[in-house]
PDB file of C-alpha atoms in Angstrom:
ATOM      1  CA  UNK R   1       0.000   0.000   0.000  1.00  0.00           C
ATOM      2  CA  UNK R   2       1.113   3.530  -0.603  1.00  0.00           C
ATOM      3  CA  UNK R   3       0.654   6.689   1.366  1.00  0.00           C
ATOM      4  CA  UNK R   4      -1.626   9.278  -0.182  1.00  0.00           C
ATOM      5  CA  UNK R   5      -0.639  12.946  -0.239  1.00  0.00           C
ATOM      6  CA  UNK R   6      -4.231  13.994   0.348  1.00  0.00           C
ATOM      7  CA  UNK R   7      -6.984  12.442   2.358  1.00  0.00           C
ATOM      8  CA  UNK R   8      -9.080  10.396  -0.077  1.00  0.00           C
ATOM      9  CA  UNK R   9     -12.820  10.598  -0.036  1.00  0.00           C
ATOM     10  CA  UNK R  10     -14.647   7.325   0.503  1.00  0.00           C
ATOM     11  CA  UNK R  11     -16.865   6.313  -2.415  1.00  0.00           C
ATOM     12  CA  UNK R  12     -20.512   7.224  -2.060  1.00  0.00           C
ATOM     13  CA  UNK R  13     -22.760   4.320  -1.080  1.00  0.00           C
ATOM     14  CA  UNK R  14     -25.086   2.914  -3.734  1.00  0.00           C
ATOM     15  CA  UNK R  15     -28.658   4.148  -3.846  1.00  0.00           C
ATOM     16  CA  UNK R  16     -30.871   3.155  -0.977  1.00  0.00           C
ATOM     17  CA  UNK R  17     -33.263   1.361  -3.305  1.00  0.00           C
ATOM     18  CA  UNK R  18     -31.120  -1.738  -3.886  1.00  0.00           C
ATOM     19  CA  UNK R  19     -28.441  -3.633  -2.036  1.00  0.00           C
ATOM     20  CA  UNK R  20     -25.641  -5.459  -3.763  1.00  0.00           C
ATOM     21  CA  UNK R  21     -24.179  -8.783  -2.679  1.00  0.00           C
ATOM     22  CA  UNK R  22     -21.924 -10.792  -4.962  1.00  0.00           C
ATOM     23  CA  UNK R  23     -22.745  -8.088  -7.530  1.00  0.00           C
ATOM     24  CA  UNK R  24     -26.330  -9.376  -7.644  1.00  0.00           C
ATOM     25  CA  UNK R  25     -29.389  -7.660  -6.234  1.00  0.00           C
ATOM     26  CA  UNK R  26     -30.281  -9.191  -2.861  1.00  0.00           C
ATOM     27  CA  UNK R  27     -34.016  -9.897  -2.928  1.00  0.00           C
ATOM     28  CA  UNK R  28     -34.150 -11.817   0.372  1.00  0.00           C
ATOM     29  CA  UNK R  29     -35.480  -8.849   2.317  1.00  0.00           C
ATOM     30  CA  UNK R  30     -37.324  -5.777   1.056  1.00  0.00           C
ATOM     31  CA  UNK R  31     -34.958  -2.848   1.418  1.00  0.00           C
ATOM     32  CA  UNK R  32     -36.239   0.062   3.473  1.00  0.00           C
ATOM     33  CA  UNK R  33     -35.008   3.511   2.554  1.00  0.00           C
ATOM     34  CA  UNK R  34     -32.861   3.513   5.692  1.00  0.00           C
ATOM     35  CA  UNK R  35     -31.253   0.129   4.947  1.00  0.00           C
ATOM     36  CA  UNK R  36     -28.456   1.333   2.691  1.00  0.00           C
ATOM     37  CA  UNK R  37     -25.081  -0.392   3.017  1.00  0.00           C
ATOM     38  CA  UNK R  38     -22.665   1.190   5.485  1.00  0.00           C
ATOM     39  CA  UNK R  39     -20.290   1.927   2.580  1.00  0.00           C
ATOM     40  CA  UNK R  40     -20.063   1.323  -1.152  1.00  0.00           C
ATOM     41  CA  UNK R  41     -19.999  -2.307  -2.228  1.00  0.00           C
ATOM     42  CA  UNK R  42     -17.497  -1.187  -4.883  1.00  0.00           C
ATOM     43  CA  UNK R  43     -14.882  -1.475  -2.119  1.00  0.00           C
ATOM     44  CA  UNK R  44     -15.412  -5.243  -1.836  1.00  0.00           C
ATOM     45  CA  UNK R  45     -12.657  -7.248  -3.521  1.00  0.00           C
ATOM     46  CA  UNK R  46     -13.964  -9.058  -6.623  1.00  0.00           C
ATOM     47  CA  UNK R  47     -11.378 -11.773  -5.967  1.00  0.00           C
ATOM     48  CA  UNK R  48     -12.710 -12.422  -2.452  1.00  0.00           C
ATOM     49  CA  UNK R  49     -16.288 -12.484  -3.758  1.00  0.00           C
ATOM     50  CA  UNK R  50     -15.276 -15.104  -6.317  1.00  0.00           C
ATOM     51  CA  UNK R  51     -13.562 -17.460  -3.852  1.00  0.00           C
ATOM     52  CA  UNK R  52     -16.233 -17.578  -1.160  1.00  0.00           C
ATOM     53  CA  UNK R  53     -18.035 -20.905  -0.783  1.00  0.00           C
ATOM     54  CA  UNK R  54     -21.010 -21.363  -3.122  1.00  0.00           C
ATOM     55  CA  UNK R  55     -24.088 -19.333  -2.088  1.00  0.00           C
ATOM     56  CA  UNK R  56     -22.094 -17.189   0.385  1.00  0.00           C
ATOM     57  CA  UNK R  57     -21.904 -13.409  -0.014  1.00  0.00           C
ATOM     58  CA  UNK R  58     -19.745 -10.698   1.507  1.00  0.00           C
ATOM     59  CA  UNK R  59     -21.050  -7.157   1.731  1.00  0.00           C
ATOM     60  CA  UNK R  60     -21.055  -3.981   3.817  1.00  0.00           C
ATOM     61  CA  UNK R  61     -23.092  -4.162   7.020  1.00  0.00           C
ATOM     62  CA  UNK R  62     -26.675  -2.865   6.853  1.00  0.00           C
ATOM     63  CA  UNK R  63     -29.156  -1.763   9.504  1.00  0.00           C
ATOM     64  CA  UNK R  64     -31.270  -4.876   8.856  1.00  0.00           C
ATOM     65  CA  UNK R  65     -28.390  -7.112   9.961  1.00  0.00           C
ATOM     66  CA  UNK R  66     -29.787  -6.753  13.472  1.00  0.00           C
ATOM     67  CA  UNK R  67     -32.454  -9.251  12.327  1.00  0.00           C
ATOM     68  CA  UNK R  68     -29.993 -11.432  10.427  1.00  0.00           C
ATOM     69  CA  UNK R  69     -27.947 -12.584  13.408  1.00  0.00           C
ATOM     70  CA  UNK R  70     -25.117 -10.027  13.464  1.00  0.00           C
ATOM     71  CA  UNK R  71     -25.002  -9.785  17.261  1.00  0.00           C
ATOM     72  CA  UNK R  72     -25.141 -13.576  17.642  1.00  0.00           C
ATOM     73  CA  UNK R  73     -22.010 -13.855  15.511  1.00  0.00           C
ATOM     74  CA  UNK R  74     -20.236 -11.287  17.707  1.00  0.00           C
ATOM     75  CA  UNK R  75     -21.163 -13.350  20.777  1.00  0.00           C
ATOM     76  CA  UNK R  76     -18.770 -16.036  19.503  1.00  0.00           C
ATOM     77  CA  UNK R  77     -16.009 -13.475  20.021  1.00  0.00           C
ATOM     78  CA  UNK R  78     -16.901 -11.714  23.277  1.00  0.00           C
ATOM     79  CA  UNK R  79     -19.654 -10.417  25.544  1.00  0.00           C
ATOM     80  CA  UNK R  80     -22.166  -8.325  23.624  1.00  0.00           C
ATOM     81  CA  UNK R  81     -24.938  -7.618  26.118  1.00  0.00           C
ATOM     82  CA  UNK R  82     -28.664  -7.263  25.552  1.00  0.00           C
ATOM     83  CA  UNK R  83     -28.862  -4.664  22.801  1.00  0.00           C
ATOM     84  CA  UNK R  84     -32.314  -3.496  21.755  1.00  0.00           C
ATOM     85  CA  UNK R  85     -33.162  -2.658  18.169  1.00  0.00           C
ATOM     86  CA  UNK R  86     -33.450   1.013  19.140  1.00  0.00           C
ATOM     87  CA  UNK R  87     -29.938   0.939  20.638  1.00  0.00           C
ATOM     88  CA  UNK R  88     -28.673  -0.838  17.517  1.00  0.00           C
ATOM     89  CA  UNK R  89     -30.256   1.806  15.270  1.00  0.00           C
ATOM     90  CA  UNK R  90     -28.690   4.660  17.229  1.00  0.00           C
ATOM     91  CA  UNK R  91     -25.232   3.076  17.111  1.00  0.00           C
ATOM     92  CA  UNK R  92     -25.632   2.217  13.416  1.00  0.00           C
ATOM     93  CA  UNK R  93     -26.595   5.838  12.677  1.00  0.00           C
ATOM     94  CA  UNK R  94     -23.545   7.113  14.576  1.00  0.00           C
ATOM     95  CA  UNK R  95     -21.192   4.746  12.730  1.00  0.00           C
ATOM     96  CA  UNK R  96     -22.874   5.577   9.424  1.00  0.00           C
ATOM     97  CA  UNK R  97     -22.327   9.297  10.035  1.00  0.00           C
ATOM     98  CA  UNK R  98     -18.593   8.546  10.202  1.00  0.00           C
ATOM     99  CA  UNK R  99     -18.584   6.651   6.909  1.00  0.00           C
ATOM    100  CA  UNK R 100     -14.940   7.362   6.146  1.00  0.00           C
ATOM    101  CA  UNK R 101     -13.759   5.820   9.429  1.00  0.00           C
ATOM    102  CA  UNK R 102     -15.761   2.617   9.908  1.00  0.00           C
ATOM    103  CA  UNK R 103     -15.958  -0.197   7.376  1.00  0.00           C
ATOM    104  CA  UNK R 104     -17.861  -3.203   8.710  1.00  0.00           C
ATOM    105  CA  UNK R 105     -18.362  -6.304   6.565  1.00  0.00           C
ATOM    106  CA  UNK R 106     -20.615  -9.298   6.911  1.00  0.00           C
ATOM    107  CA  UNK R 107     -20.546 -12.719   5.299  1.00  0.00           C
ATOM    108  CA  UNK R 108     -23.984 -14.249   4.748  1.00  0.00           C
ATOM    109  CA  UNK R 109     -24.946 -17.826   3.966  1.00  0.00           C
ATOM    110  CA  UNK R 110     -27.364 -18.779   1.198  1.00  0.00           C
ATOM    111  CA  UNK R 111     -30.375 -17.862   3.338  1.00  0.00           C
ATOM    112  CA  UNK R 112     -29.080 -14.327   4.002  1.00  0.00           C
ATOM    113  CA  UNK R 113     -28.165 -15.044   7.630  1.00  0.00           C
ATOM    114  CA  UNK R 114     -25.013 -13.298   8.904  1.00  0.00           C
ATOM    115  CA  UNK R 115     -22.380 -15.949   9.662  1.00  0.00           C
ATOM    116  CA  UNK R 116     -19.236 -13.804   9.836  1.00  0.00           C
ATOM    117  CA  UNK R 117     -18.159 -10.222  10.404  1.00  0.00           C
ATOM    118  CA  UNK R 118     -15.166  -7.947  10.722  1.00  0.00           C
ATOM    119  CA  UNK R 119     -14.398  -4.252  11.026  1.00  0.00           C
ATOM    120  CA  UNK R 120     -11.819  -1.832   9.670  1.00  0.00           C
ATOM    121  CA  UNK R 121     -11.298   1.378  11.618  1.00  0.00           C
ATOM    122  CA  UNK R 122      -9.318   4.086   9.818  1.00  0.00           C
ATOM    123  CA  UNK R 123      -7.065   6.278  11.968  1.00  0.00           C
ATOM    124  CA  UNK R 124      -5.825   9.605  10.644  1.00  0.00           C
ATOM    125  CA  UNK R 125      -2.213  10.480  11.467  1.00  0.00           C
ATOM    126  CA  UNK R 126       0.099  13.472  11.279  1.00  0.00           C
ATOM    127  CA  UNK R 127       2.985  11.256  10.199  1.00  0.00           C
ATOM    128  CA  UNK R 128       3.519  10.035   6.638  1.00  0.00           C
ATOM    129  CA  UNK R 129       2.128  13.251   5.154  1.00  0.00           C
ATOM    130  CA  UNK R 130      -1.154  13.029   7.063  1.00  0.00           C
ATOM    131  CA  UNK R 131      -1.435   9.351   6.242  1.00  0.00           C
ATOM    132  CA  UNK R 132      -4.029   6.877   7.406  1.00  0.00           C
ATOM    133  CA  UNK R 133      -3.617   3.554   9.198  1.00  0.00           C
ATOM    134  CA  UNK R 134      -6.214   0.797   9.125  1.00  0.00           C
ATOM    135  CA  UNK R 135      -7.005  -1.310  12.191  1.00  0.00           C
ATOM    136  CA  UNK R 136      -8.789  -4.624  11.613  1.00  0.00           C
ATOM    137  CA  UNK R 137     -10.974  -5.557  14.572  1.00  0.00           C
ATOM    138  CA  UNK R 138     -13.694  -7.931  15.743  1.00  0.00           C
ATOM    139  CA  UNK R 139     -13.243 -10.790  13.277  1.00  0.00           C
ATOM    140  CA  UNK R 140     -15.904 -13.339  14.200  1.00  0.00           C
ATOM    141  CA  UNK R 141     -17.338 -16.412  12.482  1.00  0.00           C
ATOM    142  CA  UNK R 142     -20.310 -18.420  13.732  1.00  0.00           C
ATOM    143  CA  UNK R 143     -19.083 -21.664  15.310  1.00  0.00           C
ATOM    144  CA  UNK R 144     -20.879 -23.923  12.838  1.00  0.00           C
ATOM    145  CA  UNK R 145     -19.278 -22.019   9.941  1.00  0.00           C
ATOM    146  CA  UNK R 146     -15.682 -22.171  11.150  1.00  0.00           C
ATOM    147  CA  UNK R 147     -13.171 -24.104   9.071  1.00  0.00           C
ATOM    148  CA  UNK R 148     -14.357 -22.617   5.755  1.00  0.00           C
ATOM    149  CA  UNK R 149     -11.722 -19.842   5.730  1.00  0.00           C
ATOM    150  CA  UNK R 150     -14.432 -17.201   6.183  1.00  0.00           C
ATOM    151  CA  UNK R 151     -12.380 -15.347   8.813  1.00  0.00           C
ATOM    152  CA  UNK R 152      -9.390 -15.252   6.468  1.00  0.00           C
ATOM    153  CA  UNK R 153     -11.588 -13.969   3.635  1.00  0.00           C
ATOM    154  CA  UNK R 154     -12.991 -11.232   5.890  1.00  0.00           C
ATOM    155  CA  UNK R 155      -9.463 -10.110   6.807  1.00  0.00           C
ATOM    156  CA  UNK R 156      -8.398 -10.152   3.149  1.00  0.00           C
ATOM    157  CA  UNK R 157     -11.496  -8.171   2.162  1.00  0.00           C
ATOM    158  CA  UNK R 158     -10.862  -5.573   4.885  1.00  0.00           C
ATOM    159  CA  UNK R 159      -7.221  -5.270   3.805  1.00  0.00           C
ATOM    160  CA  UNK R 160      -8.471  -4.575   0.271  1.00  0.00           C
ATOM    161  CA  UNK R 161     -10.826  -1.882   1.613  1.00  0.00           C
ATOM    162  CA  UNK R 162      -7.970  -0.311   3.599  1.00  0.00           C
ATOM    163  CA  UNK R 163      -5.778  -0.148   0.516  1.00  0.00           C
ATOM    164  CA  UNK R 164      -8.544   1.389  -1.583  1.00  0.00           C
ATOM    165  CA  UNK R 165      -9.417   4.107   0.941  1.00  0.00           C
ATOM    166  CA  UNK R 166      -5.753   5.147   1.164  1.00  0.00           C
ATOM    167  CA  UNK R 167      -4.324   3.477   4.270  1.00  0.00           C
ATOM    168  CA  UNK R 168      -0.537   3.190   4.095  1.00  0.00           C
ATOM    169  CA  UNK R 169      -0.564   0.197   6.425  1.00  0.00           C
ATOM    170  CA  UNK R 170      -2.973  -2.131   8.188  1.00  0.00           C
TER     171      UNK R 170
END
């Protein structure tokens, strides 16, 4: 990865009328106007999409992932607590408002259920000509889905995102 001389702008998320997974429209759940992806699906590595197991997708997190098992996947990793949908929505809105700092991915199985997740947090520095460093956090894969290299694919996908938003290291 190279250091950028200027702070890049994150790509604008796709319209709120459709969601993209594996470059196909996801028709599993009707998409509310407030269910846009957290960031543009253009930042997802085509290579990673192509090597996922059959019927699995990787995409930016969406508000509706509350109902798709996102928090259950995180419980494999650590204590989550009893988070209400209202609390989820408020935190999602806060993260979404900082869309050039937080990049959260999910892997879904063929039914659309979240089975893996990971996060990239972008830190802005004064060093390296005001460079940016990416921090990969909270990689979690549902226990029954482990052994399929989903965690590795999430890390690789987040590394790709970091590179494409201008991080000089991860």
